[in-house]
Coordinates of C-alpha atoms in Angstrom, one line a residue:
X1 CA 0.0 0.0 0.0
X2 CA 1.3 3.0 -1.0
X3 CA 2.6 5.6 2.3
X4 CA 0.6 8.6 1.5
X5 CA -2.4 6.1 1.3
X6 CA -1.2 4.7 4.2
X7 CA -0.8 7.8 6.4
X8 CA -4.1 9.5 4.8
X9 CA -6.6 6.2 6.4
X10 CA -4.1 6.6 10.0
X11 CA -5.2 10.0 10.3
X12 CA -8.8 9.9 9.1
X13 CA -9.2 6.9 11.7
X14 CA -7.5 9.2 14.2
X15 CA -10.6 11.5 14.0
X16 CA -13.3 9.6 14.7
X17 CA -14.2 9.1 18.6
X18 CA -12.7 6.2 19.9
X19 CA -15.9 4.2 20.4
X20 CA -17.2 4.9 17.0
X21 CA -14.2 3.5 15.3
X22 CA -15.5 -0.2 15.0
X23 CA -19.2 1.0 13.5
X24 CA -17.4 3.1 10.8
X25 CA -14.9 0.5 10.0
X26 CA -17.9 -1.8 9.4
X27 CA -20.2 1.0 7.2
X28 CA -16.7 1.2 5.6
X29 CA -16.9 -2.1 4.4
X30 CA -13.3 -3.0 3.4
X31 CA -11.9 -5.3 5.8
X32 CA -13.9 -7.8 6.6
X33 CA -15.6 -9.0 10.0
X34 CA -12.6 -11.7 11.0
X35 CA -10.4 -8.8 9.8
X36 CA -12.4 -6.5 12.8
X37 CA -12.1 -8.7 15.2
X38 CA -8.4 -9.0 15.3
X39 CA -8.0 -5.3 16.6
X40 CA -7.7 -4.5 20.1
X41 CA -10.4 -1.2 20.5
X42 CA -9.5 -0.8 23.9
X43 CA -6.5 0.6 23.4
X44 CA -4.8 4.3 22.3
X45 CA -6.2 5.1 19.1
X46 CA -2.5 5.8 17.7
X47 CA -2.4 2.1 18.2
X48 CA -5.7 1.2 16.7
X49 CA -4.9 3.4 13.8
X50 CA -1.5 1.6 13.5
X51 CA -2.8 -1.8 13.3
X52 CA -6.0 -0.4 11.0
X53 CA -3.0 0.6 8.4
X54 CA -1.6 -2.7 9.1
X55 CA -4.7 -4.7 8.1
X56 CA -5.6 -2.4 5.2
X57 CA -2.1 -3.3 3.6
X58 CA -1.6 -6.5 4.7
X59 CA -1.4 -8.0 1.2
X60 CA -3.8 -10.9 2.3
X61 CA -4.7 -13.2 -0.8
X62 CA -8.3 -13.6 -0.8
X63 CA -9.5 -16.9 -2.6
X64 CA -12.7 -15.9 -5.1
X65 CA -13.5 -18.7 -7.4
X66 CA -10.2 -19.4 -9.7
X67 CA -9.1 -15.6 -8.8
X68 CA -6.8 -13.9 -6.1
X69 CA -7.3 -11.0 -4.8
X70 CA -4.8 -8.4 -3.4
X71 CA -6.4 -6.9 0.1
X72 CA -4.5 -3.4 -0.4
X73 CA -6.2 -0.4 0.5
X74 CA -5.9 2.8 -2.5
X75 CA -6.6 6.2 -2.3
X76 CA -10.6 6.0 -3.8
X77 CA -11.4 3.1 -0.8
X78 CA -8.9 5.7 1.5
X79 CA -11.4 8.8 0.3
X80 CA -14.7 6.5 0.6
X81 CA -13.9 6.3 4.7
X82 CA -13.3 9.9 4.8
X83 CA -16.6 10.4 2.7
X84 CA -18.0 8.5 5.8
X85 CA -16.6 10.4 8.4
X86 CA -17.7 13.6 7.0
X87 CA -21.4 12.6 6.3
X88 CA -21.5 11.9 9.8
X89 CA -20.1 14.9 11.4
X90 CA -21.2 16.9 8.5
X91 CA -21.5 20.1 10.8
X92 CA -17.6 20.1 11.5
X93 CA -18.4 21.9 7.8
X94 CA -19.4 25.3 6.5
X95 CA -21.9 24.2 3.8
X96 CA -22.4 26.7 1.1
X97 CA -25.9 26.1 -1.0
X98 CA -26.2 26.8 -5.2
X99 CA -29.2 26.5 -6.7
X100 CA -29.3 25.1 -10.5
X101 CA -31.2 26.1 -13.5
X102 CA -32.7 24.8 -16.9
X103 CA -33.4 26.8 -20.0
X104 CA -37.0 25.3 -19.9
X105 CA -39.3 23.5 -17.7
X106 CA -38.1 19.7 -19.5
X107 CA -37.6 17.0 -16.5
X108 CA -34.7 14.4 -17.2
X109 CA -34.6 11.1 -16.2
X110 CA -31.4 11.1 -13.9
X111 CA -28.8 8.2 -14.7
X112 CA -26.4 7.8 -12.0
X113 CA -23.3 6.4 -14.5
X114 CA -23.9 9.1 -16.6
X115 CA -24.0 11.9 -14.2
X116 CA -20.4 10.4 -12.4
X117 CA -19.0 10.0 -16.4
X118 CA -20.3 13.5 -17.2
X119 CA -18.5 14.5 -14.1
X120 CA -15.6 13.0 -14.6
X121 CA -15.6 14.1 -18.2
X122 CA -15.1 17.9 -16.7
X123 CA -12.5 18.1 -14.0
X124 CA -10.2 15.1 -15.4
X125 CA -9.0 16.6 -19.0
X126 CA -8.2 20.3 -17.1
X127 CA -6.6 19.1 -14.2
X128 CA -5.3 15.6 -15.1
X129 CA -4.5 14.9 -11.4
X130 CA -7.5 14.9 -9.4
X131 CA -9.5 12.4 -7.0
X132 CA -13.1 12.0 -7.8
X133 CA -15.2 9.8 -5.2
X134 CA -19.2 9.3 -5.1
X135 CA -21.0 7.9 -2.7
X136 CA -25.0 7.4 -2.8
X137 CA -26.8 7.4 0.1
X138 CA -30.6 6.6 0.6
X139 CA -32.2 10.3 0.5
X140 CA -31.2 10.7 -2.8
X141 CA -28.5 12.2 -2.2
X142 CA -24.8 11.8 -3.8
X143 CA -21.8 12.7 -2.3
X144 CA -19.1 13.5 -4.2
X145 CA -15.2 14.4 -2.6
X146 CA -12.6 16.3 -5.3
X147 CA -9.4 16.0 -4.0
X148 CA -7.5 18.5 -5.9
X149 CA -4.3 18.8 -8.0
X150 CA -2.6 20.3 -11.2
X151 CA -0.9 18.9 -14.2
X152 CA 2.1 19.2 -12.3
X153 CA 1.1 18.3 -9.1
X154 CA -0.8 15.4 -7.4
X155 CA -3.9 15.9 -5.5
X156 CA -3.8 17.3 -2.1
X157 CA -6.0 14.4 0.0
X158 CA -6.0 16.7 3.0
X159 CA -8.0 19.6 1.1
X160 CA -10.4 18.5 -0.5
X161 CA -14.3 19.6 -1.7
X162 CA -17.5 17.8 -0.5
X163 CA -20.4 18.2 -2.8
X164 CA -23.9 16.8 -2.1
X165 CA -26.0 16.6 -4.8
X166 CA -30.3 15.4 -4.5
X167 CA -30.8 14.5 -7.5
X168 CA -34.4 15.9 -9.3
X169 CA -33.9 18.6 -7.4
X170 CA -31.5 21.6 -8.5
X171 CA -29.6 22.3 -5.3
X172 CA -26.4 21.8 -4.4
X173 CA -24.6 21.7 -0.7
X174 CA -20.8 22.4 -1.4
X175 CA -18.2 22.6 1.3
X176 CA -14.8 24.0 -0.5
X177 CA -11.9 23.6 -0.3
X178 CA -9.3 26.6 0.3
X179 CA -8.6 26.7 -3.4
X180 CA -11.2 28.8 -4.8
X181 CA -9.8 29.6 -7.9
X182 CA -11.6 25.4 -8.4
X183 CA -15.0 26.4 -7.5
X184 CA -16.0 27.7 -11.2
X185 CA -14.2 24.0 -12.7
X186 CA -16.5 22.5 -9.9
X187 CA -19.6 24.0 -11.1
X188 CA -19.1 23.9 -14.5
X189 CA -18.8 20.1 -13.8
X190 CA -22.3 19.9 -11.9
X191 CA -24.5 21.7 -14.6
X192 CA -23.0 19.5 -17.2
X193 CA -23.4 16.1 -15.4
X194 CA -26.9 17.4 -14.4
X195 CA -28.3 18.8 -17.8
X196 CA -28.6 22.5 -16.2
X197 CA -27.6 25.3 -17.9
X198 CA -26.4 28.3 -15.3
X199 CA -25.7 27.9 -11.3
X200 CA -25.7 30.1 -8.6
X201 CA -24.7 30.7 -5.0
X202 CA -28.1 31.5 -2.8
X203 CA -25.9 33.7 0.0
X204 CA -27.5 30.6 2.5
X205 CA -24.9 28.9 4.7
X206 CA -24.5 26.9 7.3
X207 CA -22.6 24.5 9.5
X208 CA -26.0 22.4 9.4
X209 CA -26.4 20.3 6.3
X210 CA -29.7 19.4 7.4
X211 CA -31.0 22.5 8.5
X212 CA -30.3 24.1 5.0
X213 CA -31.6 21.2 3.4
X214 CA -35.3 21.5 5.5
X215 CA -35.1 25.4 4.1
X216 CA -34.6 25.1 0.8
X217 CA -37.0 21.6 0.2
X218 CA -39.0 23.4 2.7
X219 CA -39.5 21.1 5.1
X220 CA -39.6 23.0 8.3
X221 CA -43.2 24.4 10.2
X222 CA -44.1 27.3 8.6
X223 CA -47.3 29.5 9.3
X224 CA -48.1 32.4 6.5
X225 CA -52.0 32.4 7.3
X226 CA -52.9 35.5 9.7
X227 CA -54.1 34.3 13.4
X228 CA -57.4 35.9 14.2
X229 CA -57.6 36.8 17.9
X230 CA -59.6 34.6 20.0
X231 CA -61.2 35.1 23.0
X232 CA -58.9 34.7 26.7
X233 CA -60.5 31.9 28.3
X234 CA -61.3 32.9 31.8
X235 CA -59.4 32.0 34.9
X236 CA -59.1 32.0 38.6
X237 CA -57.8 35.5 39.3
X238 CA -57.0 36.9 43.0
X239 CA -58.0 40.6 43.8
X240 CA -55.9 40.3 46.6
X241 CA -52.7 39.4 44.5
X242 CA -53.3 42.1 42.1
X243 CA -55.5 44.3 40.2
X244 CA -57.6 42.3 37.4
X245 CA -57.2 44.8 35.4
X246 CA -53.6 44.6 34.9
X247 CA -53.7 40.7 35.0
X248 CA -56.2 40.5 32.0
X249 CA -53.8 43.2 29.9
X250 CA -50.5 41.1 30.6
X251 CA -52.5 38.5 29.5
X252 CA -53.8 40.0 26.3
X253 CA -50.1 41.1 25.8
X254 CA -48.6 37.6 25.7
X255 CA -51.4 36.3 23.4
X256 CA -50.9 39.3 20.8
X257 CA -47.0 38.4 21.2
X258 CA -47.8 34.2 20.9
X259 CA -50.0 34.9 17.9
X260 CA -46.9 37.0 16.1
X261 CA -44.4 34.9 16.8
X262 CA -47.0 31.9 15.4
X263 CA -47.2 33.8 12.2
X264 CA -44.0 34.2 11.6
X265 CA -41.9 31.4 13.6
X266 CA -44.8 28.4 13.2
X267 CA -45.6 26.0 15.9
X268 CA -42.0 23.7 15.0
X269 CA -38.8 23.7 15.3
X270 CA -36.5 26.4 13.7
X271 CA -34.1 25.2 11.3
X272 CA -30.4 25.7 12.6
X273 CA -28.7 28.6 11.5
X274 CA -25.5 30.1 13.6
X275 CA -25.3 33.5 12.0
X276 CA -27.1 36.6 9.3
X277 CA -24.7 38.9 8.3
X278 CA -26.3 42.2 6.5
X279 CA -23.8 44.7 4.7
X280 CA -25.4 48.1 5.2
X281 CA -25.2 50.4 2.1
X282 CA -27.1 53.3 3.1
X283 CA -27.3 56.9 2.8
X284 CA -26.0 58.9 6.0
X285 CA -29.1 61.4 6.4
X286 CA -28.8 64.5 9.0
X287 CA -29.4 67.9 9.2
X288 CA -27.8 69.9 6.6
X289 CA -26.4 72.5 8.8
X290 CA -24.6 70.2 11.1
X291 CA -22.2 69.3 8.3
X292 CA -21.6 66.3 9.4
X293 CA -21.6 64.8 5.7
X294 CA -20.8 66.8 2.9
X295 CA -20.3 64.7 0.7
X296 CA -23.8 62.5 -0.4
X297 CA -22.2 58.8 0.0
X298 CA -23.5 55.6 0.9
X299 CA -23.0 54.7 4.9
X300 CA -21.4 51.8 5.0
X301 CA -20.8 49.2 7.7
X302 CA -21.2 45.4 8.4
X303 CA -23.9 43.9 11.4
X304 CA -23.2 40.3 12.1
X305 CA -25.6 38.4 14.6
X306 CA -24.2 35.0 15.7
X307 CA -25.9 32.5 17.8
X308 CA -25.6 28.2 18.2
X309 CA -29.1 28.5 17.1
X310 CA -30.1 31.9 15.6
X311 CA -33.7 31.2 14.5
X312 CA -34.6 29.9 18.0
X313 CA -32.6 32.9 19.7
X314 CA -34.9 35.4 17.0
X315 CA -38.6 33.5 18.0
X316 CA -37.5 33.7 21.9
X317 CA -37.0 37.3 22.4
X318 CA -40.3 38.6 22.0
X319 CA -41.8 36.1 24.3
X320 CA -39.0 36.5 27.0
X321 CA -39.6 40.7 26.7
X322 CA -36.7 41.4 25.5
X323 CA -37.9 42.8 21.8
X324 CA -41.3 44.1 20.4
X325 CA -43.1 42.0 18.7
X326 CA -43.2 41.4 15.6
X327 CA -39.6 41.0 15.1
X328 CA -38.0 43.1 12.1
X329 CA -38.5 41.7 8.5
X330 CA -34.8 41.5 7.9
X331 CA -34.6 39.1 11.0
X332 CA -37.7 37.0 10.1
X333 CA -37.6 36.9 6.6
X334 CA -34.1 34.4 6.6
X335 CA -35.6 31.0 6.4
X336 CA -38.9 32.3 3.9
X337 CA -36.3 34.3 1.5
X338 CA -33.4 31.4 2.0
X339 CA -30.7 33.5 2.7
X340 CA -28.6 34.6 5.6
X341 CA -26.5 37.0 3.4
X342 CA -27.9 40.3 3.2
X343 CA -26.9 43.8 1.3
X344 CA -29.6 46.3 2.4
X345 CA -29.7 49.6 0.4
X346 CA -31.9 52.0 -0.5
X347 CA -35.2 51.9 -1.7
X348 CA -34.2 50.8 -5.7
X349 CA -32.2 48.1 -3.9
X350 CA -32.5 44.9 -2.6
X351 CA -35.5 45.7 0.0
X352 CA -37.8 48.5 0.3
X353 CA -36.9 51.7 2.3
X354 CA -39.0 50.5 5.1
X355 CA -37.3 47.5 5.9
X356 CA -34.4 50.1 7.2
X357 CA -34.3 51.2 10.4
X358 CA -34.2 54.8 11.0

């Protein structure tokens, strides 16, 4: 087995938790059950990934029919493992979403061999040394890893792109790698094997595969009818305790805030989002004779707001009284318009004047 291969499978075992290394050794597939049980998982996991190596390029002659069999691990079974690994902690990832397009509204029928040659057929002739592994998994979906290289130069196994492609549908997931100046080779490559014609990036990202995939296939709870106000049932008030008066308006409050935060948020979960980032292009306005601005140019700054679960962070603050409800557009509108990239300008731009604060 060749060293790079070698070293690549050593350190990809390396990062998966020690008591997870069996179960992905098995969804690997590649050494077989009397292979597994010869290693010791109780130990260090440099010496599990030692003997791992070992096994994978152990030269073992396999008997099938009148054939042998050479038991050596290359780099596409090395990549398939890491494939693994990364569909499984997918949000170690920042996941960048493209949506397809066709020149009509035709529907293909989607070949698998012909989307992989297609594929293939793009990056191979340009870059001659590249790595190109699929994987199909049960949603639909295909998983594809480019490890990169150049004429000159063999692929780099430690940086490579993950693409996840559904087919019928025209989104892709892509995770880059640091070489940009691959992303257009990379795309170019998906609306050929895909029989699209242009591709775009949808400013939607995420370290949550799934939770861009529920926004864009729509597949979270999401409420757009209007709530009519219904009437408070009554309760067991105190006079003693407090005024009724006051009790039935606090009460009113919180179903008028309830009823927004329905409309917009729905009764489900939110899909998980860590960040919205809006680049503020606006024009500075003030009194003319402060002279604070002579010259008419667009204010510009950048508001980022991070959180482990933004859209959850958004539909609590109204309820816990610590916003008025309803919440901005530009804060509710993220999953609905399937973005969390924003430029806001003035009113011939992207939203109207009135989505601006003052």
């Amino acid at each position: 087995m060749d060293e790079t291969v070698a070293e690549y499978i050593r350190r990809t075992v390396l990062k998966i938790p020690k008591d997870e290394i069996k179960t992905m050794l098995q969804k690997w597939g590649f050494l077989s059950e009397a292979q597994l049980q010869t290693l010791n998982f109780h130990q260090i996991k440099d010496n599990i990934s030692q003997e791992v190596v070992q096994l994978c390029g152990s030269n073992l002659l396999l008997q099938k029919g009148e054939h042998m069999l050479e038991n050596s691990a290359d780099i596409k079974q090395a990549a398939v493992l890491d494939i693994i690994y990364n569909h499984i902690y997918q949000n170690k990832r920042m996941w960048s979403v493209y949506q397809m397009k066709k020149s009509g509204e035709e529907l293909d029928y989607f070949d698998i061999t012909d989307f992989k040659k297609k594929f293939k057929g793009i990056l191979r002739p340009a870059l001659k040394n590249v790595t190109i592994t699929f994987k199909e998994y049960e949603d639909n979906a295909i998983w594809i890893r480019v490890a990169w290289g150049t004429p000159y130069k063999k692929p780099n196994q430690y940086k490579p792109s993950y693409v996840v492609y559904h087919s019928q549908t025209p989104y892709v997931f892509i995770s880059a790698s640091v070489l940009k100046s691959n992303l257009p080779l990379l795309c170019q490559a998906l609306i050929v094997a895909s029989n699209y014609h242009d591709i775009r990036e949808m400013e939607l990202r995420s370290h949550s595969l799934n939770s861009l995939k529920d926004i864009v296939f729509k597949r979270y709870s999401q409420n757009f009818q209007t709530y009519s106000p219904k009437p408070l049932q009554g309760g067991n008030v105190e006079p003693e305790s407090a005024d009724i008066r006051i009790v039935q308006e606090n009460r009113s409050e919180k179903e008028r805030i309830r009823r927004l935060n329905q409309d917009v948020f729905g009764d489900g979960p939110q899909p998980k989002l860590e960040f919205a980032q809006y680049r503020l292009e606006t024009m500075f306005k003030s009194d003319p004779k402060m002279g604070v601005l002579d010259k008419k140019e667009p204010f510009r700054c950048l508001v980022k707001f991070s959180s482990p679960h933004l859209l959850e962070s958004l539909k609590s603050l109204a309820p816990l009284g610590m916003a008025d409800a309803p919440l901005s557009p530009l804060l509710t509108c993220i999953p609905h318009k399937a973005r969390n990239y924003f430029k806001i300008r003035e009113k011939k731009g992207l939203f109207p004047e009135s989505f601006v604060s003052p």
